[in-house]
């Protein structure tokens, strides 16, 4: 079990066992219903920030999108890789607010989702996070934050 140094992840590694089952139990459409009509229908590049065990990432990959699941907690990345092994998902160890690893790629995305993560960040972290997320959005991209 790794001690957490990433803001917002306190307690996640310690409780990963029970949380993994919970994350996998929420259906994508149920969660995204209010914005589902806004999601791109053509195949595009997607970044799922704070992907947990990758349920959303797997669903988006199954729709034909190229998906990166960004997740700082190793237990979630590992569970996600196992649970969604057939899905075409790239897993990246990185975190808000800096997004240093993904930012270093200097790549833009058509859709970025930040589902049930934002509440973990303090106000000043949100400011920094929003600035860094904005540099990752392609022109005309969609950002979904819950
Ligand atoms: C409530 S879970 C949501 C997981 C997934 N997005 C979902 O909707 O099922 C919050 C996730 O955010 C991640 N997280 C917490 N702090 C983070 C940070 N600073 N940067 C990126 N992810 C973070 C946690 O590790 C966890 O996977």
Tab-separated table of N, CA and C and ligand atoms in Angstrom:
chain	number	residue	atom	x	y	z
A	1	UNK	N	0.840	-1.189	0.000
A	1	UNK	CA	0.000	0.000	0.000
A	1	UNK	C	0.883	1.250	0.000
A	2	UNK	N	0.690	2.150	-0.943
A	2	UNK	CA	1.555	3.332	-1.014
A	2	UNK	C	0.967	4.480	-0.194
A	3	UNK	N	1.794	5.185	0.598
A	3	UNK	CA	1.266	6.376	1.241
A	3	UNK	C	1.021	7.440	0.186
A	4	UNK	N	-0.078	8.197	0.320
A	4	UNK	CA	-0.428	9.137	-0.731
A	4	UNK	C	0.282	10.473	-0.578
A	5	UNK	N	0.845	10.983	-1.674
A	5	UNK	CA	1.413	12.328	-1.656
A	5	UNK	C	0.666	13.212	-2.650
A	6	UNK	N	-0.245	12.645	-3.423
A	6	UNK	CA	-0.993	13.414	-4.419
A	6	UNK	C	-2.212	14.025	-3.746
A	7	UNK	N	-2.389	15.361	-3.866
A	7	UNK	CA	-3.554	15.956	-3.216
A	7	UNK	C	-4.844	15.351	-3.744
A	8	UNK	N	-5.727	14.986	-2.829
A	8	UNK	CA	-7.018	14.436	-3.247
A	8	UNK	C	-7.087	12.926	-3.158
A	9	UNK	N	-5.931	12.273	-3.036
A	9	UNK	CA	-5.967	10.805	-3.067
A	9	UNK	C	-5.857	10.190	-1.675
A	10	UNK	N	-5.854	11.037	-0.640
A	10	UNK	CA	-5.712	10.527	0.725
A	10	UNK	C	-6.809	9.499	1.009
A	11	UNK	N	-6.415	8.348	1.504
A	11	UNK	CA	-7.387	7.318	1.878
A	11	UNK	C	-7.779	6.391	0.743
A	12	UNK	N	-7.499	6.760	-0.494
A	12	UNK	CA	-7.940	5.919	-1.611
A	12	UNK	C	-7.204	4.583	-1.654
A	13	UNK	N	-5.866	4.618	-1.537
A	13	UNK	CA	-5.116	3.364	-1.626
A	13	UNK	C	-5.512	2.423	-0.495
A	14	UNK	N	-5.706	3.002	0.706
A	14	UNK	CA	-6.045	2.195	1.881
A	14	UNK	C	-7.408	1.513	1.714
A	15	UNK	N	-8.314	2.159	0.984
A	15	UNK	CA	-9.680	1.621	0.828
A	15	UNK	C	-9.954	1.104	-0.584
A	16	UNK	N	-8.869	0.877	-1.318
A	16	UNK	CA	-9.026	0.530	-2.732
A	16	UNK	C	-9.905	-0.708	-2.937
A	17	UNK	N	-9.738	-1.699	-2.054
A	17	UNK	CA	-10.473	-2.953	-2.236
A	17	UNK	C	-11.969	-2.737	-2.378
A	18	UNK	N	-12.569	-2.020	-1.442
A	18	UNK	CA	-14.024	-1.826	-1.499
A	18	UNK	C	-14.426	-0.813	-2.571
A	19	UNK	N	-13.534	0.168	-2.821
A	19	UNK	CA	-13.880	1.197	-3.810
A	19	UNK	C	-13.870	0.648	-5.239
A	20	UNK	N	-12.973	-0.291	-5.498
A	20	UNK	CA	-12.862	-0.848	-6.853
A	20	UNK	C	-14.206	-1.436	-7.283
A	21	UNK	N	-14.815	-2.218	-6.381
A	21	UNK	CA	-16.114	-2.828	-6.711
A	21	UNK	C	-17.168	-1.753	-6.917
A	22	UNK	N	-17.128	-0.685	-6.105
A	22	UNK	CA	-18.141	0.370	-6.205
A	22	UNK	C	-18.023	1.118	-7.536
A	23	UNK	N	-16.793	1.464	-7.933
A	23	UNK	CA	-16.607	2.210	-9.184
A	23	UNK	C	-17.129	1.412	-10.375
A	24	UNK	N	-16.873	0.108	-10.315
A	24	UNK	CA	-17.243	-0.725	-11.454
A	24	UNK	C	-18.749	-0.949	-11.529
A	25	UNK	N	-19.479	-0.571	-10.469
A	25	UNK	CA	-20.915	-0.874	-10.439
A	25	UNK	C	-21.778	0.255	-11.034
A	26	UNK	N	-21.172	1.414	-11.309
A	26	UNK	CA	-21.966	2.535	-11.820
A	26	UNK	C	-21.905	2.566	-13.341
A	27	UNK	N	-23.065	2.466	-13.971
A	27	UNK	CA	-23.108	2.390	-15.433
A	27	UNK	C	-22.762	3.739	-16.053
A	28	UNK	N	-22.020	3.687	-17.135
A	28	UNK	CA	-21.569	4.892	-17.830
A	28	UNK	C	-22.746	5.789	-18.210
A	29	UNK	N	-23.769	5.198	-18.819
A	29	UNK	CA	-24.889	6.017	-19.316
A	29	UNK	C	-25.652	6.690	-18.187
A	30	UNK	N	-25.741	5.978	-17.073
A	30	UNK	CA	-26.423	6.530	-15.900
A	30	UNK	C	-25.673	7.786	-15.428
A	31	UNK	N	-24.372	7.688	-15.396
A	31	UNK	CA	-23.537	8.788	-14.901
A	31	UNK	C	-23.488	9.979	-15.860
A	32	UNK	N	-23.448	9.681	-17.169
A	32	UNK	CA	-23.244	10.743	-18.166
A	32	UNK	C	-24.538	11.212	-18.822
A	33	UNK	N	-25.677	10.697	-18.325
A	33	UNK	CA	-26.949	11.012	-18.984
A	33	UNK	C	-27.147	12.505	-19.284
A	34	UNK	N	-26.851	13.418	-18.323
A	34	UNK	CA	-27.118	14.845	-18.607
A	34	UNK	C	-26.283	15.418	-19.747
A	35	UNK	N	-25.180	14.775	-20.084
A	35	UNK	CA	-24.303	15.358	-21.114
A	35	UNK	C	-24.064	14.403	-22.291
A	36	UNK	N	-24.760	13.280	-22.287
A	36	UNK	CA	-24.439	12.255	-23.283
A	36	UNK	C	-24.640	12.773	-24.717
A	37	UNK	N	-25.606	13.686	-24.877
A	37	UNK	CA	-25.876	14.238	-26.215
A	37	UNK	C	-24.748	15.160	-26.685
A	38	UNK	N	-23.883	15.569	-25.774
A	38	UNK	CA	-22.777	16.461	-26.136
A	38	UNK	C	-21.506	15.692	-26.498
A	39	UNK	N	-21.467	14.406	-26.164
A	39	UNK	CA	-20.236	13.638	-26.381
A	39	UNK	C	-20.018	13.397	-27.872
A	40	UNK	N	-18.751	13.423	-28.306
A	40	UNK	CA	-18.471	13.230	-29.737
A	40	UNK	C	-18.943	11.858	-30.214
A	41	UNK	N	-19.502	11.809	-31.404
A	41	UNK	CA	-19.946	10.530	-31.957
A	41	UNK	C	-18.875	9.946	-32.893
A	42	UNK	N	-18.074	10.814	-33.516
A	42	UNK	CA	-16.981	10.292	-34.360
A	42	UNK	C	-15.839	9.866	-33.433
A	43	UNK	N	-15.011	8.943	-33.905
A	43	UNK	CA	-13.885	8.470	-33.096
A	43	UNK	C	-12.928	9.626	-32.832
A	44	UNK	N	-12.546	9.797	-31.584
A	44	UNK	CA	-11.678	10.928	-31.249
A	44	UNK	C	-10.776	10.564	-30.073
A	45	UNK	N	-9.943	11.523	-29.678
A	45	UNK	CA	-9.008	11.271	-28.581
A	45	UNK	C	-9.614	11.746	-27.263
A	46	UNK	N	-9.536	10.865	-26.264
A	46	UNK	CA	-10.183	11.129	-24.976
A	46	UNK	C	-9.165	10.989	-23.842
A	47	UNK	N	-9.241	11.908	-22.903
A	47	UNK	CA	-8.424	11.828	-21.686
A	47	UNK	C	-9.370	11.765	-20.494
A	48	UNK	N	-9.291	10.681	-19.725
A	48	UNK	CA	-10.112	10.510	-18.528
A	48	UNK	C	-9.213	10.773	-17.322
A	49	UNK	N	-9.407	11.929	-16.681
A	49	UNK	CA	-8.534	12.343	-15.566
A	49	UNK	C	-9.141	11.878	-14.241
A	50	UNK	N	-8.359	11.125	-13.475
A	50	UNK	CA	-8.872	10.530	-12.234
A	50	UNK	C	-9.793	9.387	-12.604
A	51	UNK	N	-9.263	8.505	-13.433
A	51	UNK	CA	-10.087	7.478	-14.098
A	51	UNK	C	-10.540	6.374	-13.163
A	52	UNK	N	-10.002	6.329	-11.941
A	52	UNK	CA	-10.379	5.244	-11.038
A	52	UNK	C	-9.964	3.918	-11.657
A	53	UNK	N	-10.911	2.993	-11.749
A	53	UNK	CA	-10.596	1.684	-12.311
A	53	UNK	C	-10.952	1.595	-13.799
A	54	UNK	N	-11.283	2.726	-14.395
A	54	UNK	CA	-11.375	2.768	-15.852
A	54	UNK	C	-12.695	2.346	-16.472
A	55	UNK	N	-13.759	2.308	-15.682
A	55	UNK	CA	-15.062	1.935	-16.248
A	55	UNK	C	-15.494	2.892	-17.353
A	56	UNK	N	-15.368	4.185	-17.101
A	56	UNK	CA	-15.752	5.178	-18.122
A	56	UNK	C	-14.808	5.071	-19.323
A	57	UNK	N	-13.519	4.935	-19.022
A	57	UNK	CA	-12.522	4.839	-20.099
A	57	UNK	C	-12.826	3.643	-20.996
A	58	UNK	N	-13.193	2.513	-20.392
A	58	UNK	CA	-13.478	1.307	-21.176
A	58	UNK	C	-14.707	1.518	-22.045
A	59	UNK	N	-15.702	2.177	-21.489
A	59	UNK	CA	-16.927	2.415	-22.255
A	59	UNK	C	-16.624	3.335	-23.444
A	60	UNK	N	-15.840	4.377	-23.194
A	60	UNK	CA	-15.497	5.314	-24.270
A	60	UNK	C	-14.631	4.614	-25.324
A	61	UNK	N	-13.748	3.729	-24.884
A	61	UNK	CA	-12.922	2.982	-25.838
A	61	UNK	C	-13.785	2.056	-26.693
A	62	UNK	N	-14.833	1.493	-26.066
A	62	UNK	CA	-15.713	0.579	-26.812
A	62	UNK	C	-16.505	1.325	-27.888
A	63	UNK	N	-16.603	2.650	-27.735
A	63	UNK	CA	-17.300	3.461	-28.749
A	63	UNK	C	-16.356	3.855	-29.888
A	64	UNK	N	-15.115	3.408	-29.792
A	64	UNK	CA	-14.163	3.651	-30.880
A	64	UNK	C	-13.174	4.774	-30.614
A	65	UNK	N	-13.270	5.376	-29.440
A	65	UNK	CA	-12.358	6.471	-29.130
A	65	UNK	C	-10.992	5.941	-28.688
A	66	UNK	N	-9.977	6.778	-28.855
A	66	UNK	CA	-8.631	6.462	-28.367
A	66	UNK	C	-8.527	7.070	-26.981
A	67	UNK	N	-8.373	6.219	-25.971
A	67	UNK	CA	-8.567	6.683	-24.599
A	67	UNK	C	-7.306	6.531	-23.749
A	68	UNK	N	-6.991	7.619	-23.040
A	68	UNK	CA	-5.959	7.569	-22.003
A	68	UNK	C	-6.660	7.694	-20.662
A	69	UNK	N	-6.362	6.756	-19.759
A	69	UNK	CA	-6.892	6.802	-18.398
A	69	UNK	C	-5.767	7.280	-17.493
A	70	UNK	N	-5.957	8.455	-16.938
A	70	UNK	CA	-4.936	9.051	-16.063
A	70	UNK	C	-5.378	8.837	-14.620
A	71	UNK	N	-4.534	8.166	-13.846
A	71	UNK	CA	-4.941	7.813	-12.478
A	71	UNK	C	-3.697	7.738	-11.583
A	72	UNK	N	-3.706	8.498	-10.465
A	72	UNK	CA	-2.516	8.502	-9.605
A	72	UNK	C	-2.406	7.327	-8.630
A	73	UNK	N	-3.505	6.623	-8.341
A	73	UNK	CA	-3.451	5.549	-7.344
A	73	UNK	C	-3.147	4.217	-8.045
A	74	UNK	N	-2.005	3.642	-7.668
A	74	UNK	CA	-1.534	2.427	-8.352
A	74	UNK	C	-2.549	1.295	-8.259
A	75	UNK	N	-3.188	1.146	-7.082
A	75	UNK	CA	-4.145	0.037	-6.916
A	75	UNK	C	-5.284	0.150	-7.917
A	76	UNK	N	-5.729	1.374	-8.222
A	76	UNK	CA	-6.818	1.566	-9.188
A	76	UNK	C	-6.322	1.282	-10.609
A	77	UNK	N	-5.116	1.781	-10.904
A	77	UNK	CA	-4.582	1.509	-12.263
A	77	UNK	C	-4.469	0.006	-12.493
A	78	UNK	N	-3.925	-0.682	-11.500
A	78	UNK	CA	-3.725	-2.131	-11.657
A	78	UNK	C	-5.061	-2.864	-11.782
A	79	UNK	N	-6.030	-2.494	-10.932
A	79	UNK	CA	-7.358	-3.131	-11.014
A	79	UNK	C	-7.998	-2.826	-12.363
A	80	UNK	N	-7.836	-1.599	-12.829
A	80	UNK	CA	-8.424	-1.202	-14.115
A	80	UNK	C	-7.804	-1.948	-15.279
A	81	UNK	N	-6.498	-2.111	-15.223
A	81	UNK	CA	-5.824	-2.852	-16.309
A	81	UNK	C	-6.337	-4.279	-16.372
A	82	UNK	N	-6.573	-4.885	-15.188
A	82	UNK	CA	-7.072	-6.268	-15.146
A	82	UNK	C	-8.526	-6.321	-15.591
A	83	UNK	N	-9.346	-5.446	-15.009
A	83	UNK	CA	-10.798	-5.494	-15.265
A	83	UNK	C	-11.118	-5.189	-16.724
A	84	UNK	N	-10.302	-4.338	-17.340
A	84	UNK	CA	-10.617	-3.897	-18.711
A	84	UNK	C	-9.480	-4.243	-19.664
A	85	UNK	N	-8.867	-5.408	-19.405
A	85	UNK	CA	-7.698	-5.810	-20.204
A	85	UNK	C	-7.961	-5.785	-21.707
A	86	UNK	N	-9.144	-6.236	-22.172
A	86	UNK	CA	-9.350	-6.237	-23.625
A	86	UNK	C	-9.544	-4.837	-24.206
A	87	UNK	N	-9.881	-3.877	-23.345
A	87	UNK	CA	-10.151	-2.528	-23.868
A	87	UNK	C	-8.855	-1.854	-24.282
A	88	UNK	N	-8.956	-1.027	-25.309
A	88	UNK	CA	-7.778	-0.336	-25.811
A	88	UNK	C	-7.599	0.971	-25.035
A	89	UNK	N	-7.018	0.839	-23.836
A	89	UNK	CA	-6.835	2.000	-22.949
A	89	UNK	C	-5.357	2.112	-22.621
A	90	UNK	N	-4.831	3.318	-22.699
A	90	UNK	CA	-3.467	3.555	-22.206
A	90	UNK	C	-3.575	4.131	-20.797
A	91	UNK	N	-2.894	3.525	-19.847
A	91	UNK	CA	-2.928	4.000	-18.457
A	91	UNK	C	-1.714	4.871	-18.182
A	92	UNK	N	-1.948	6.007	-17.534
A	92	UNK	CA	-0.863	6.941	-17.226
A	92	UNK	C	-0.937	7.311	-15.745
A	93	UNK	N	0.202	7.255	-15.073
A	93	UNK	CA	0.311	7.672	-13.683
A	93	UNK	C	0.611	9.173	-13.652
A	94	UNK	N	-0.400	9.959	-13.335
A	94	UNK	CA	-0.225	11.406	-13.292
A	94	UNK	C	-1.342	11.982	-12.423
A	95	UNK	N	-1.279	13.260	-12.106
A	95	UNK	CA	-2.291	13.815	-11.206
A	95	UNK	C	-2.490	15.303	-11.430
A	96	UNK	N	-3.672	15.728	-11.013
A	96	UNK	CA	-3.993	17.144	-10.912
A	96	UNK	C	-3.323	17.674	-9.637
A	97	UNK	N	-2.956	18.917	-9.529
A	97	UNK	CA	-3.238	19.926	-10.541
A	97	UNK	C	-2.166	20.064	-11.624
A	98	UNK	N	-0.992	19.435	-11.436
A	98	UNK	CA	0.118	19.765	-12.355
A	98	UNK	C	-0.011	19.078	-13.712
A	99	UNK	N	-0.507	17.846	-13.722
A	99	UNK	CA	-0.617	17.081	-14.969
A	99	UNK	C	0.717	17.094	-15.731
A	100	UNK	N	1.790	16.931	-14.985
A	100	UNK	CA	3.119	17.117	-15.598
A	100	UNK	C	3.443	16.048	-16.639
A	101	UNK	N	3.087	14.783	-16.352
A	101	UNK	CA	3.444	13.711	-17.297
A	101	UNK	C	2.660	13.849	-18.604
A	102	UNK	N	1.365	14.068	-18.472
A	102	UNK	CA	0.544	14.142	-19.693
A	102	UNK	C	0.819	15.458	-20.423
A	103	UNK	N	1.096	16.503	-19.678
A	103	UNK	CA	1.400	17.798	-20.286
A	103	UNK	C	2.691	17.742	-21.094
A	104	UNK	N	3.641	16.939	-20.611
A	104	UNK	CA	4.936	16.857	-21.292
A	104	UNK	C	4.797	16.275	-22.697
A	105	UNK	N	3.708	15.573	-22.939
A	105	UNK	CA	3.501	14.981	-24.277
A	105	UNK	C	3.119	16.030	-25.315
A	106	UNK	N	2.639	17.161	-24.830
A	106	UNK	CA	2.213	18.254	-25.718
A	106	UNK	C	1.217	17.774	-26.780
A	107	UNK	N	0.251	16.991	-26.307
A	107	UNK	CA	-0.800	16.456	-27.177
A	107	UNK	C	-2.142	17.034	-26.732
A	108	UNK	N	-3.022	17.292	-27.694
A	108	UNK	CA	-4.354	17.777	-27.361
A	108	UNK	C	-5.377	16.648	-27.451
A	109	UNK	N	-6.509	16.851	-26.776
A	109	UNK	CA	-7.573	15.840	-26.748
A	109	UNK	C	-8.906	16.468	-27.168
A	110	UNK	N	-9.757	15.658	-27.782
A	110	UNK	CA	-11.070	16.140	-28.234
A	110	UNK	C	-12.082	16.144	-27.101
A	111	UNK	N	-11.895	15.222	-26.175
A	111	UNK	CA	-12.808	15.119	-25.025
A	111	UNK	C	-11.975	14.833	-23.774
A	112	UNK	N	-12.176	15.652	-22.747
A	112	UNK	CA	-11.548	15.377	-21.451
A	112	UNK	C	-12.654	15.224	-20.422
A	113	UNK	N	-12.617	14.128	-19.666
A	113	UNK	CA	-13.602	13.929	-18.609
A	113	UNK	C	-12.889	13.905	-17.257
A	114	UNK	N	-13.513	14.569	-16.300
A	114	UNK	CA	-12.988	14.642	-14.927
A	114	UNK	C	-14.187	14.310	-14.032
A	115	UNK	N	-14.437	13.033	-13.834
A	115	UNK	CA	-15.672	12.595	-13.167
A	115	UNK	C	-15.414	12.289	-11.694
A	116	UNK	N	-16.077	13.044	-10.839
A	116	UNK	CA	-15.994	12.822	-9.379
A	116	UNK	C	-14.561	12.930	-8.863
A	117	UNK	N	-13.869	13.944	-9.321
A	117	UNK	CA	-12.485	14.192	-8.903
A	117	UNK	C	-12.321	15.621	-8.378
A	118	UNK	N	-13.023	16.549	-9.020
A	118	UNK	CA	-12.818	17.984	-8.776
A	118	UNK	C	-12.997	18.342	-7.307
A	119	UNK	N	-13.919	17.646	-6.620
A	119	UNK	CA	-14.217	17.981	-5.222
A	119	UNK	C	-13.035	17.702	-4.304
A	120	UNK	N	-12.062	16.953	-4.811
A	120	UNK	CA	-10.888	16.659	-3.989
A	120	UNK	C	-9.864	17.791	-4.000
A	121	UNK	N	-10.008	18.731	-4.912
A	121	UNK	CA	-8.994	19.775	-5.048
A	121	UNK	C	-9.391	21.029	-4.280
A	122	UNK	N	-8.405	21.661	-3.657
A	122	UNK	CA	-8.632	22.943	-2.988
A	122	UNK	C	-8.783	24.019	-4.058
A	123	UNK	N	-9.307	25.178	-3.645
A	123	UNK	CA	-9.599	26.251	-4.607
A	123	UNK	C	-8.371	26.620	-5.434
A	124	UNK	N	-7.225	26.757	-4.778
A	124	UNK	CA	-6.024	27.158	-5.533
A	124	UNK	C	-5.539	26.034	-6.452
A	125	UNK	N	-5.778	24.793	-6.037
A	125	UNK	CA	-5.417	23.660	-6.902
A	125	UNK	C	-6.332	23.628	-8.130
A	126	UNK	N	-7.590	23.959	-7.933
A	126	UNK	CA	-8.526	23.993	-9.070
A	126	UNK	C	-8.099	25.040	-10.089
A	127	UNK	N	-7.630	26.180	-9.595
A	127	UNK	CA	-7.166	27.233	-10.510
A	127	UNK	C	-6.021	26.706	-11.367
A	128	UNK	N	-5.043	26.096	-10.707
A	128	UNK	CA	-3.883	25.556	-11.434
A	128	UNK	C	-4.316	24.423	-12.372
A	129	UNK	N	-5.201	23.556	-11.841
A	129	UNK	CA	-5.664	22.416	-12.635
A	129	UNK	C	-6.377	22.879	-13.901
A	130	UNK	N	-7.255	23.882	-13.762
A	130	UNK	CA	-8.019	24.340	-14.923
A	130	UNK	C	-7.093	24.922	-15.995
A	131	UNK	N	-6.072	25.660	-15.540
A	131	UNK	CA	-5.097	26.191	-16.493
A	131	UNK	C	-4.398	25.071	-17.242
A	132	UNK	N	-4.007	24.028	-16.519
A	132	UNK	CA	-3.281	22.927	-17.171
A	132	UNK	C	-4.203	22.088	-18.050
A	133	UNK	N	-5.434	21.882	-17.619
A	133	UNK	CA	-6.387	21.143	-18.464
A	133	UNK	C	-6.631	21.915	-19.757
A	134	UNK	N	-6.757	23.216	-19.645
A	134	UNK	CA	-7.109	24.006	-20.841
A	134	UNK	C	-6.050	23.887	-21.934
A	135	UNK	N	-4.792	23.673	-21.531
A	135	UNK	CA	-3.734	23.529	-22.557
A	135	UNK	C	-3.837	22.172	-23.268
A	136	UNK	N	-4.619	21.255	-22.709
A	136	UNK	CA	-4.738	19.908	-23.295
A	136	UNK	C	-5.965	19.767	-24.201
A	137	UNK	N	-6.761	20.824	-24.266
A	137	UNK	CA	-7.980	20.767	-25.087
A	137	UNK	C	-7.671	21.201	-26.514
A	138	UNK	N	-8.027	20.360	-27.467
A	138	UNK	CA	-7.919	20.771	-28.877
A	138	UNK	C	-8.959	21.859	-29.146
A	139	UNK	N	-8.782	22.653	-30.193
A	139	UNK	CA	-9.835	23.617	-30.543
A	139	UNK	C	-11.164	22.882	-30.740
A	140	UNK	N	-12.224	23.386	-30.128
A	140	UNK	CA	-13.544	22.763	-30.268
A	140	UNK	C	-13.750	21.567	-29.371
A	141	UNK	N	-12.798	21.293	-28.490
A	141	UNK	CA	-12.916	20.109	-27.621
A	141	UNK	C	-14.002	20.306	-26.571
A	142	UNK	N	-14.390	19.191	-25.971
A	142	UNK	CA	-15.399	19.211	-24.905
A	142	UNK	C	-14.743	18.782	-23.598
A	143	UNK	N	-15.056	19.526	-22.550
A	143	UNK	CA	-14.565	19.198	-21.210
A	143	UNK	C	-15.776	18.916	-20.326
A	144	UNK	N	-15.799	17.731	-19.740
A	144	UNK	CA	-16.906	17.366	-18.838
A	144	UNK	C	-16.328	17.209	-17.424
A	145	UNK	N	-16.815	18.018	-16.504
A	145	UNK	CA	-16.378	17.923	-15.108
A	145	UNK	C	-17.599	17.717	-14.228
A	146	UNK	N	-17.528	16.728	-13.368
A	146	UNK	CA	-18.614	16.589	-12.390
A	146	UNK	C	-18.043	16.852	-11.009
B	1	LIG	C1	-14.551	9.149	-6.709
B	1	LIG	S1	-13.263	8.509	-7.693
B	1	LIG	C2	-13.906	8.661	-9.349
B	1	LIG	C3	-13.279	7.680	-10.318
B	1	LIG	C4	-13.844	7.741	-11.719
B	1	LIG	N1	-13.594	9.013	-12.365
B	1	LIG	C5	-15.321	7.448	-11.705
B	1	LIG	O1	-16.122	8.325	-11.993
B	1	LIG	O2	-15.657	6.293	-11.397
B	1	LIG	C6	-12.029	9.784	-7.637
B	1	LIG	C7	-10.789	9.428	-8.419
B	1	LIG	O3	-9.986	10.597	-8.507
B	1	LIG	C8	-8.654	10.228	-8.271
B	1	LIG	N2	-7.946	11.420	-7.806
B	1	LIG	C9	-7.947	11.949	-6.569
B	1	LIG	N3	-7.140	13.014	-6.512
B	1	LIG	C10	-6.639	13.177	-7.756
B	1	LIG	C11	-5.734	14.104	-8.333
B	1	LIG	N4	-5.168	15.068	-7.598
B	1	LIG	N5	-5.431	13.971	-9.642
B	1	LIG	C12	-6.010	12.995	-10.400
B	1	LIG	N6	-6.856	12.072	-9.888
B	1	LIG	C13	-7.163	12.166	-8.595
B	1	LIG	C14	-8.727	9.120	-7.247
B	1	LIG	O4	-7.546	8.366	-7.203
B	1	LIG	C15	-9.925	8.353	-7.751
B	1	LIG	O5	-9.580	7.407	-8.718
